[in-house]
XYZ file of C-alpha atoms in Angstrom:
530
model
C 128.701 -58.354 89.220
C 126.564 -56.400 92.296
C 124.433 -59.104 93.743
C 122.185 -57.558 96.640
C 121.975 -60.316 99.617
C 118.538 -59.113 100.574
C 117.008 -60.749 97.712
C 118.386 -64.187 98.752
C 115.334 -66.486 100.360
C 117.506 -69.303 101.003
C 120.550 -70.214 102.217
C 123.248 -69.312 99.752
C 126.589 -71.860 99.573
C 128.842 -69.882 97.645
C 132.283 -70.635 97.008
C 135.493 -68.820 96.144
C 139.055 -67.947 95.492
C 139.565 -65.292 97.242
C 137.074 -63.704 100.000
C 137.549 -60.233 100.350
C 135.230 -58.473 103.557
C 134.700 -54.992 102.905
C 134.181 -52.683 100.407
C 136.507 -49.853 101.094
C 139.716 -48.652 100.037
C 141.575 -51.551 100.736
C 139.466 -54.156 99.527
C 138.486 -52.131 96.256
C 142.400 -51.949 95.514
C 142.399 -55.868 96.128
C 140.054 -56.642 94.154
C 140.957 -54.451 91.221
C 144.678 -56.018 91.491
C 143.737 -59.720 91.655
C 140.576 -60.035 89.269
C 142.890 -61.238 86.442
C 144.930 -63.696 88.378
C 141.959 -65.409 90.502
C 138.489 -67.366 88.307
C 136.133 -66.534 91.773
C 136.751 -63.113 93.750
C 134.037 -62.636 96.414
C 133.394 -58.978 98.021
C 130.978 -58.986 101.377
C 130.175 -55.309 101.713
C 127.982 -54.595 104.885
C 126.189 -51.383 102.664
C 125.438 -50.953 99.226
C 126.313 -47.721 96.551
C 124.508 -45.578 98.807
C 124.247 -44.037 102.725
C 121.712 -45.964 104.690
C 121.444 -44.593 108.375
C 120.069 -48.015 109.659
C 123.250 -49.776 108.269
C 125.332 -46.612 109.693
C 124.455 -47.568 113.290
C 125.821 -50.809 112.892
C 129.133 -48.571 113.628
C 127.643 -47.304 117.072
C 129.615 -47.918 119.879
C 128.124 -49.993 123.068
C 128.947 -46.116 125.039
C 130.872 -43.119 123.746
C 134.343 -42.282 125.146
C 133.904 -38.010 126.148
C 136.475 -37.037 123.991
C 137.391 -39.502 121.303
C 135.110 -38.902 118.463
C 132.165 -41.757 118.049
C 133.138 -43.943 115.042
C 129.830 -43.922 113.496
C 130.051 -39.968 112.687
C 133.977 -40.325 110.938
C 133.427 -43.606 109.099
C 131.116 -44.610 106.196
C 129.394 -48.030 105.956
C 128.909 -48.605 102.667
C 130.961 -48.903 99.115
C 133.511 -46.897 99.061
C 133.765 -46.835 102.832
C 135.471 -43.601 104.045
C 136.581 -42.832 100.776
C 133.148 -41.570 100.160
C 134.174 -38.278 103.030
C 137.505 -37.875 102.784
C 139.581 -34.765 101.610
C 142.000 -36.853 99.329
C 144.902 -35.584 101.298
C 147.608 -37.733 100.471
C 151.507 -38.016 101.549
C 153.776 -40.907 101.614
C 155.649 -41.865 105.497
C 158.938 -40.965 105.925
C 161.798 -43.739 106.447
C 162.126 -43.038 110.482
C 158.289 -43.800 110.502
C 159.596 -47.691 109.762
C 162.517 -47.690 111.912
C 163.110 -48.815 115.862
C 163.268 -45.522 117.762
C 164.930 -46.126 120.859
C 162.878 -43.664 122.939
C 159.372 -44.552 121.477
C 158.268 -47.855 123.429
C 157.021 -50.370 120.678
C 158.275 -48.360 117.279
C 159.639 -50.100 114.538
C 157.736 -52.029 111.322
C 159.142 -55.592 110.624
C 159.336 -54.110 106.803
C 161.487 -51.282 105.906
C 160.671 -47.957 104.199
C 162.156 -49.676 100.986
C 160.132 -52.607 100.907
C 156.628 -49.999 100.592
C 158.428 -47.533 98.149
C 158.089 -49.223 94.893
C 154.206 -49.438 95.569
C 153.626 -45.462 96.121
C 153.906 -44.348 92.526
C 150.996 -47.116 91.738
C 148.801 -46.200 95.019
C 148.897 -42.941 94.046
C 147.488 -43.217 90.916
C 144.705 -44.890 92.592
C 144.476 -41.649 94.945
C 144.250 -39.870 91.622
C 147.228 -37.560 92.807
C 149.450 -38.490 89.806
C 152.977 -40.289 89.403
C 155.376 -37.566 89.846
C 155.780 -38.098 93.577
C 156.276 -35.742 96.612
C 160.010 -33.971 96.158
C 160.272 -30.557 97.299
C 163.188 -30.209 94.585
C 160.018 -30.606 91.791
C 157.126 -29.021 93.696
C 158.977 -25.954 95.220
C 159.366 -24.363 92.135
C 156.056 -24.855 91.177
C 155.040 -23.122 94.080
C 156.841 -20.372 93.647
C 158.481 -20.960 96.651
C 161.933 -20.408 97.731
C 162.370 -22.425 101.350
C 162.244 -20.223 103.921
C 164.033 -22.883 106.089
C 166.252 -24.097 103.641
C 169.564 -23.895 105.442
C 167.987 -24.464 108.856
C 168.891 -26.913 111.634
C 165.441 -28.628 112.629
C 162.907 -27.893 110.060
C 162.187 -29.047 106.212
C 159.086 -28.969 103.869
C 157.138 -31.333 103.270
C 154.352 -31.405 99.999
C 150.663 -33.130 100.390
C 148.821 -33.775 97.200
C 144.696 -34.362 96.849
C 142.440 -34.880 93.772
C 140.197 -32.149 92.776
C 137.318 -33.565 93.238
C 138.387 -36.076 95.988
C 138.225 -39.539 94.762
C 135.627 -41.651 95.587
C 137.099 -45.447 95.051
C 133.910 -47.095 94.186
C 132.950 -44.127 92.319
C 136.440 -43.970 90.404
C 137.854 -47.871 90.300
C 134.498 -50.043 91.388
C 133.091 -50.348 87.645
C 136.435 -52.187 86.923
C 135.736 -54.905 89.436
C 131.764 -54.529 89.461
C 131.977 -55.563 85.451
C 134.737 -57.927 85.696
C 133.381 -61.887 84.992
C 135.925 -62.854 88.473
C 134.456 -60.714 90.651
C 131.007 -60.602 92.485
C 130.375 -58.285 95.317
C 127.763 -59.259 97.459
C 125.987 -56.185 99.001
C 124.064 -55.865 102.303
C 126.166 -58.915 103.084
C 127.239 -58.747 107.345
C 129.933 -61.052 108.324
C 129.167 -62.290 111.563
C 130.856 -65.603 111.947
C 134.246 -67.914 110.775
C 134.700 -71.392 110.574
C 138.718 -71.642 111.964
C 139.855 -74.892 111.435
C 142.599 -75.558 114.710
C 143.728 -78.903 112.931
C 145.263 -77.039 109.496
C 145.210 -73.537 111.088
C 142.621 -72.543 108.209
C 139.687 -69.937 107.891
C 137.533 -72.372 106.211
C 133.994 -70.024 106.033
C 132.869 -66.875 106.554
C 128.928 -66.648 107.812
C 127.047 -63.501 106.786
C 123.585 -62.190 107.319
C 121.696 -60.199 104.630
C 119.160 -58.275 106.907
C 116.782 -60.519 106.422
C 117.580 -62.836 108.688
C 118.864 -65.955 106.901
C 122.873 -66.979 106.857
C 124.809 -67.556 103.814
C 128.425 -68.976 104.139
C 130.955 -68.256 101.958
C 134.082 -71.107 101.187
C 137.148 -69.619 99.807
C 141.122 -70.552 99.844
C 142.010 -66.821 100.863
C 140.346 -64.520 103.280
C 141.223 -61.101 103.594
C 139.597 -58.729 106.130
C 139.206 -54.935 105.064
C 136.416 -53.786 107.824
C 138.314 -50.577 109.014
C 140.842 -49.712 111.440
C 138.652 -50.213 114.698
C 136.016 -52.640 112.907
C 139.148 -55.210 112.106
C 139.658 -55.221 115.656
C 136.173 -55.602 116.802
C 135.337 -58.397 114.612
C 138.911 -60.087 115.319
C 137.729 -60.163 119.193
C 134.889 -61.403 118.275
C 136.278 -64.546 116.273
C 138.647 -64.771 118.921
C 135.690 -65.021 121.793
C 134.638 -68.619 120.145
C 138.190 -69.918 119.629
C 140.357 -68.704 122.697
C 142.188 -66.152 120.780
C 144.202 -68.069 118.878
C 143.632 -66.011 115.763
C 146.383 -63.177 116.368
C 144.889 -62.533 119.656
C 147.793 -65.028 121.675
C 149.237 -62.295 123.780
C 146.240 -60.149 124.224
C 147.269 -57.845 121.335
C 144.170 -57.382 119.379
C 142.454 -53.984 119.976
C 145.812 -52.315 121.578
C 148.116 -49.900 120.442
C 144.998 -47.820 119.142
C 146.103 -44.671 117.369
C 144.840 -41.299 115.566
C 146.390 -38.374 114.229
C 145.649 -35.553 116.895
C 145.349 -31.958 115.743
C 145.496 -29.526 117.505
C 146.001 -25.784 117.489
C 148.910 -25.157 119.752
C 151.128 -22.771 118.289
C 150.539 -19.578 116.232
C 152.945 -17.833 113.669
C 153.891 -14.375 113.407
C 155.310 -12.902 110.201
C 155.349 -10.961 107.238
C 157.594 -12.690 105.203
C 156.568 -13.460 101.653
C 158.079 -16.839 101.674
C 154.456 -18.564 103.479
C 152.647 -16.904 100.823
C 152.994 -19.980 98.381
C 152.356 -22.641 100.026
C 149.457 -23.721 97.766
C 148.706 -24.468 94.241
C 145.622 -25.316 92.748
C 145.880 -27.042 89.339
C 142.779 -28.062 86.847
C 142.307 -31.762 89.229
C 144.659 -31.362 91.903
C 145.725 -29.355 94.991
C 148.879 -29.295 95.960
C 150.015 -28.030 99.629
C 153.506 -27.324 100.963
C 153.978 -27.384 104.881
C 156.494 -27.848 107.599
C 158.021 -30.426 109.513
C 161.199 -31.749 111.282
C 163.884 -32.843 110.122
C 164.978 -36.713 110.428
C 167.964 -35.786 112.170
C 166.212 -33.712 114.900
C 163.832 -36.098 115.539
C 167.166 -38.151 116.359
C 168.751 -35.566 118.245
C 165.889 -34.682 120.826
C 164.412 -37.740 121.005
C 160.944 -36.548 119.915
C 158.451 -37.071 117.238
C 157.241 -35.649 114.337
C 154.291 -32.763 113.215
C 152.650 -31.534 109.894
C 152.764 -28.291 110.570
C 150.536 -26.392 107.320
C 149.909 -22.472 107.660
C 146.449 -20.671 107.540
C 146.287 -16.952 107.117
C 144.424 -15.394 110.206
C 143.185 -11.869 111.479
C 143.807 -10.117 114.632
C 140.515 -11.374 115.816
C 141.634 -15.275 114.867
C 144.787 -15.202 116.568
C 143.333 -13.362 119.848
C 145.450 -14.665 122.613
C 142.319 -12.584 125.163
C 139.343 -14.328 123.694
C 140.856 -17.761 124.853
C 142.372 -16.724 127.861
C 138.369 -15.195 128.658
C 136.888 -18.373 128.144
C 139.300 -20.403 130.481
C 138.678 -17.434 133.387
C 135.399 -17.586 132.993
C 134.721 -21.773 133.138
C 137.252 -21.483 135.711
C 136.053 -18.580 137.899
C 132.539 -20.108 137.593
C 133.855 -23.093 139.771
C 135.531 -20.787 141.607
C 138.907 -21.961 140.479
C 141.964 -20.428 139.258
C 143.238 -21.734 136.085
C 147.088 -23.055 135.516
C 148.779 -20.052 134.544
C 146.323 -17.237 135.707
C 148.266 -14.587 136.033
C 149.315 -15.007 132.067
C 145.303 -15.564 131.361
C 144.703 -12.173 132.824
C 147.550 -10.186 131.036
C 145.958 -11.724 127.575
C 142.818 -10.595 128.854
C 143.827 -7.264 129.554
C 146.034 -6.480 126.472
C 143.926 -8.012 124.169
C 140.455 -6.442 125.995
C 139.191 -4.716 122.254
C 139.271 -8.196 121.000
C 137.641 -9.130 123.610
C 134.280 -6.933 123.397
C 134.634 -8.180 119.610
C 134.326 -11.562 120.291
C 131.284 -10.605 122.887
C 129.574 -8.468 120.518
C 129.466 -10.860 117.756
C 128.063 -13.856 119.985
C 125.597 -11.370 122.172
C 124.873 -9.150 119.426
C 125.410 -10.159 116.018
C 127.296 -7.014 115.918
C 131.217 -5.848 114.861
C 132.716 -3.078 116.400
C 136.062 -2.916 115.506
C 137.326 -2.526 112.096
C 140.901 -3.935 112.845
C 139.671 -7.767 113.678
C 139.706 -8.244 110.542
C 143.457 -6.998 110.030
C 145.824 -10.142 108.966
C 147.181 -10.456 112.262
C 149.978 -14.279 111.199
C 149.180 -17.803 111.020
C 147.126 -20.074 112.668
C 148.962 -23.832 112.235
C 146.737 -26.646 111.891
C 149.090 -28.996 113.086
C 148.598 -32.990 113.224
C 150.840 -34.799 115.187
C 151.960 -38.459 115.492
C 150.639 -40.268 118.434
C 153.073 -43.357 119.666
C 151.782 -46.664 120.323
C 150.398 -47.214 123.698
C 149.396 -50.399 124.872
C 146.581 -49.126 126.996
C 145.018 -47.315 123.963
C 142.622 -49.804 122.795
C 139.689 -51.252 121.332
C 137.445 -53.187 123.413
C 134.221 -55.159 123.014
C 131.615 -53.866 125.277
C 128.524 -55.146 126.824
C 125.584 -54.132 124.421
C 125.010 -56.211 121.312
C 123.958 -54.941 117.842
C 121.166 -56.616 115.741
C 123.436 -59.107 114.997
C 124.233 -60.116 118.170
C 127.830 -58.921 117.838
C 129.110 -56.967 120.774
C 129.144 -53.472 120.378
C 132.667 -51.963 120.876
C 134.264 -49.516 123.722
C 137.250 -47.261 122.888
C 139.716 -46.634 125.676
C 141.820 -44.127 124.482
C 144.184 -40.658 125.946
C 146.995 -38.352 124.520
C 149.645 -39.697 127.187
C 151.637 -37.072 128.868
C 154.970 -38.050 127.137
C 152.992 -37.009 123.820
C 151.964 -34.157 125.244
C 155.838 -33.377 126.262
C 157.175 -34.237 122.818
C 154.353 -31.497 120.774
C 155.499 -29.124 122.974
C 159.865 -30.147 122.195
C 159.036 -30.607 118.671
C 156.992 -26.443 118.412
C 160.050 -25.120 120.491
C 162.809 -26.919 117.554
C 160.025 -25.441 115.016
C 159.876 -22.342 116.972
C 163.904 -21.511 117.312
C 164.457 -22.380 113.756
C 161.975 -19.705 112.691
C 163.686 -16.978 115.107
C 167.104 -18.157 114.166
C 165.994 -17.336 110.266
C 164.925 -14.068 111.239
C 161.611 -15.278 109.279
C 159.217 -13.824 112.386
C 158.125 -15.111 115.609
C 156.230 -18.746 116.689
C 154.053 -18.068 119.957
C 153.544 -21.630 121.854
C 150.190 -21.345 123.361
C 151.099 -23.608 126.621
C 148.454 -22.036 128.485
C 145.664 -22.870 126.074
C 146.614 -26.491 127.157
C 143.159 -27.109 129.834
C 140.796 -26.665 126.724
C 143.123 -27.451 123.720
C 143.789 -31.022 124.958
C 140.051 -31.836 125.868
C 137.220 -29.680 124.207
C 139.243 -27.790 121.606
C 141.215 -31.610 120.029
C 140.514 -32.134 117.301
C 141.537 -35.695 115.095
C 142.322 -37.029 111.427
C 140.076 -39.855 112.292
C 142.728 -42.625 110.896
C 142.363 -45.759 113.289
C 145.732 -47.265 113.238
C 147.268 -49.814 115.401
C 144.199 -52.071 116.559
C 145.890 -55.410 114.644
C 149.976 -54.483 114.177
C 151.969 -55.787 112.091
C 155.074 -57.329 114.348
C 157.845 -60.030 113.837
C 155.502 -62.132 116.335
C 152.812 -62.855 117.970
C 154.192 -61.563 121.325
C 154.502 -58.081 119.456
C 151.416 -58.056 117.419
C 148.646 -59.597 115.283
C 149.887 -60.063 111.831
C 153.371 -60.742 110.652
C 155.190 -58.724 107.897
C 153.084 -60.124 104.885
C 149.647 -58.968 106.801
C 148.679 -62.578 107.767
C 146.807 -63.343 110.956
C 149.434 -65.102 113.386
C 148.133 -68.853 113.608
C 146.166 -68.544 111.008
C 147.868 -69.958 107.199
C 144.980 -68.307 104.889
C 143.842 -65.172 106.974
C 144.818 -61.760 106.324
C 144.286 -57.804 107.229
C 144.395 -55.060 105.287
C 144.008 -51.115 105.909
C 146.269 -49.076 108.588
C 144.679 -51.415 111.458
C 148.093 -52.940 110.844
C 150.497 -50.180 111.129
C 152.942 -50.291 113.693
C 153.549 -46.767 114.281
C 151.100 -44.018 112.491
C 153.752 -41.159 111.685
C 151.988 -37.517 111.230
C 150.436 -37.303 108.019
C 147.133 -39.144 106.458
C 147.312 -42.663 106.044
C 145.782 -43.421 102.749
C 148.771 -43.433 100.443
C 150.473 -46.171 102.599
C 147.367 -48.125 102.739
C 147.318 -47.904 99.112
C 150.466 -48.966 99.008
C 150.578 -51.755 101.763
C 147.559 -53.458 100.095
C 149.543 -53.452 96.544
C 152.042 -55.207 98.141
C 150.049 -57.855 99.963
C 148.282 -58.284 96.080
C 151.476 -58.777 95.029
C 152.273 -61.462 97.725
C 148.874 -63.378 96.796
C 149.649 -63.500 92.967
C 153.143 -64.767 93.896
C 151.415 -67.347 96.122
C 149.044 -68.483 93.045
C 151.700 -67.953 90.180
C 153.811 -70.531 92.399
C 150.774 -73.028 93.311
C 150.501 -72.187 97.415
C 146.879 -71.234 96.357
């Protein structure tokens, strides 16, 4: 049942089983998974089945950060949640992604690869991406492809899979739960308080306001907080202002650790060989996309981390090493400066000068004068790449308040120079296995580095990290089965818990993460904890 909030002109007392905040990915899987084991499933959903810009701003940030992207343009506030913008792109983490890696400082999950496995087949079919997995040995073949780097040291292929069209979850899966007798989602429904009990270490009631100014509270034996991965933190800091962070937040580790997938165009590939002409296949409701990345072994061997590396057919105008290498001259030159590596600037600008005049005439001019731009020149690669866990990446509550009177939040967030070291080891591994193949040439665009790392970055938009999962509260804010440390009946979903963010989309293993925690809750009733 949809109940819209708004319509309430009293005080609502509504109890439940299971309280489930937020209606996005995570908490539509929840509630899907648990509607036949639990009598009274509760959804609070800040939105409603469509875009409201009012409710959007609720998402503004107290001031933005420069260059990290302001959450209120990458996430959606209303059923669905992100769901509702996403390209469906969808691959599961690799088994190093779980693992303690000596030279990344706070790696390692306190669940293994194996535990999350058995939930992938089911998450995907919730992706709509189908049940016959992500082997190279099944979709290489179907791709027509025969590995280029097959018997190479460093590299391997990797396959992503997306719906055609992208699914929507409350589009796709919320008329199971919104016609289920269990379940009632409460729309326009803002959380903005908890009742923590310090005596039994419960979340006894969640407050939330309906626009209109009245407060409802909501009693349940389970909550289970779905908000987002940088609106879980926020709202964490906030419940931890009125009770002295006890509630995960015991060694300052709510908001920290804050991580995206950066992407970036660093390196560009020249060749003619046939082999990186089938990397795609479009079938009647899927897509399905083949691209590179390291080995688990390499990333071993030189310490480093990992990339998605996919391939996108580009003309001599595209790849122009000149047109870049004029824009940094020219900002540069302007200040009179000289750029990091000027003398390599100029030689791009000087071999590359008809590209050059393109690229002016078609801004100035509107005009093309050369009939060779448009010549297939090699690849552009669209790489994302993981970003490790920093503790001084982090979510913050600022000073400005929203209409709620919740503070507004402040991101403090950098790609740290050891990142920045590790792209660059990981493209030259990438780089000599490609030369070593004979299979054509990878140019590393090092000197592209003042603008690709500020104006040209570019992100996946997955907030990871703000509430880890850890064997501790010294380590994080939820322990292995996503419960809130001191809490007994308080738990997190979405990748706001993942320790470590590996370097391809995140939605699978959400899928996947929140199936398991379902799992752990039916356990819990089937065996009378609940």
């Amino acid at each position: 049942m949809l109940v819209d909030s708004s319509d309430f002109n009293t005080q609502q007392n509504i109890e439940a089983d299971i309280c489930i905040m937020g209606g996005g990915v995570a908490g539509i899987v929840l509630a899907n998974e648990l509607k036949e084991y639990f009598a009274n499933i509760v959804i609070l959903e800040s939105g409603s089945e469509e875009y409201r810009q009012d409710i959007q701003e609720l998402y503004a940030p107290a001031k933005e950060h420069g260059i990290y992207p302001n959450p209120m343009y990458s996430r959606l506030r209303y059923l669905g949640g992100a769901s509702n913008h996403w390209s469906n792109n969808t691959s599961p983490l690799a088994r190093i992604d779980f693992e303690k890696r000596d030279w990344i400082e706070n790696s390692g999950w306190p669940i293994t690869y194996d535990e999350v496995v058995p939930f992938y087949e089911q998450a995907a079919v919730y992706c709509q991406t189908g049940t016959d997995g992500y082997s190279t040995d099944l979709w290489l073949p179907k791709l027509a492809l025969k590995n280029p780097y097959k018997n190479s040291r460093f590299t391997e292929v990797g396959i992503a899979k997306a719906s055609l069209p992208p699914t929507r979850f409350y589009a796709i899966h919320g008329g199971k739960i919104n016609n289920h007798k269990n379940v009632t989602i409460y729309k326009h429904a803002n959380v903005t308080d908890i009742l923590y009990s310090q005596q039994t270490k419960n979340i006894e009631q969640v407050t939330f306001n309906s626009y209109t100014n009245i407060e409802h509270k909501v009693s349940a034996k389970q909550f289970i907080m779905c908000f987002g991965g940088i609106e879980n933190a926020r709202m964490l800091l906030h419940f931890n202002q009125k009770y002295e962070n006890k509630l995960g937040n015991q060694f300052d580790n709510v908001g920290r650790y804050f991580m995206d997938h950066p992407t970036l165009r660093a390196a560009n590939l020249y060749s003619k060989d046939e082999s990186f002409e089938h990397l795609s296949l479009q079938e009647k409701q899927r897509f399905i996309l083949a691209f590179f990345q390291l080995k688990e072994s390499a990333l071993t061997e030189h310490e480093t981390t990992n990339l998605r590396l996919p391939l996108d057919r580009a003309s001599e105008y595209v790849l122009s090493d000149g047109i870049s290498s004029f824009h940094i001259l020219k900002d540069k030159l302007s200040n009179f400066e000289l750029p990091d590596d000027f003398g390599k600037h100029a030689s791009n600008f000087f071999l590359d000068i008809d590209m050059v005049m393109e690229a002016v005439a078609r801004k100035s001019f509107n005009a093309k004068i050369f009939d060779s731009a448009n010549d297939f020149a090699g690849y552009q690669i669209p790489l994302m790449m993981e970003q490790t866990p920093h503790r001084n990446n982090r979510i913050k509550l600022g000073n400005a308040k929203d209409k709620f009177g919740i503070a507004k939040l402040e991101i403090e967030w950098e790609l740290k120079n050891e990142d920045r070291t590790r792209l660059w080891k990981s493209l030259e591994l990438f780089a000599k296995d490609t030369g070593m193949m004979s299979l054509g040439r990878v140019r590393l665009l090092r000197e592209q580095s003042s603008r690709m790392f500020s104006d040209q970055i570019g992100f996946g938009h997955h907030h990871m990290g703000t509430t880890r999962m850890a064997n501790s509260p010294e380590q994080g804010v939820v322990d292995s089965d996503q419960k809130v440390f001191g809490t007994n009946n308080f738990y997190i979903a979405g990748c706001s818990v993942f320790p470590t963010g590996g370097h391809v989309p995140p939605t699978l293993t959400i899928v996947a993460l929140t199936l398991r925690l379902a799992k752990k809750l039916k356990e819990e009733k089937q065996n009378g904890r609940v």
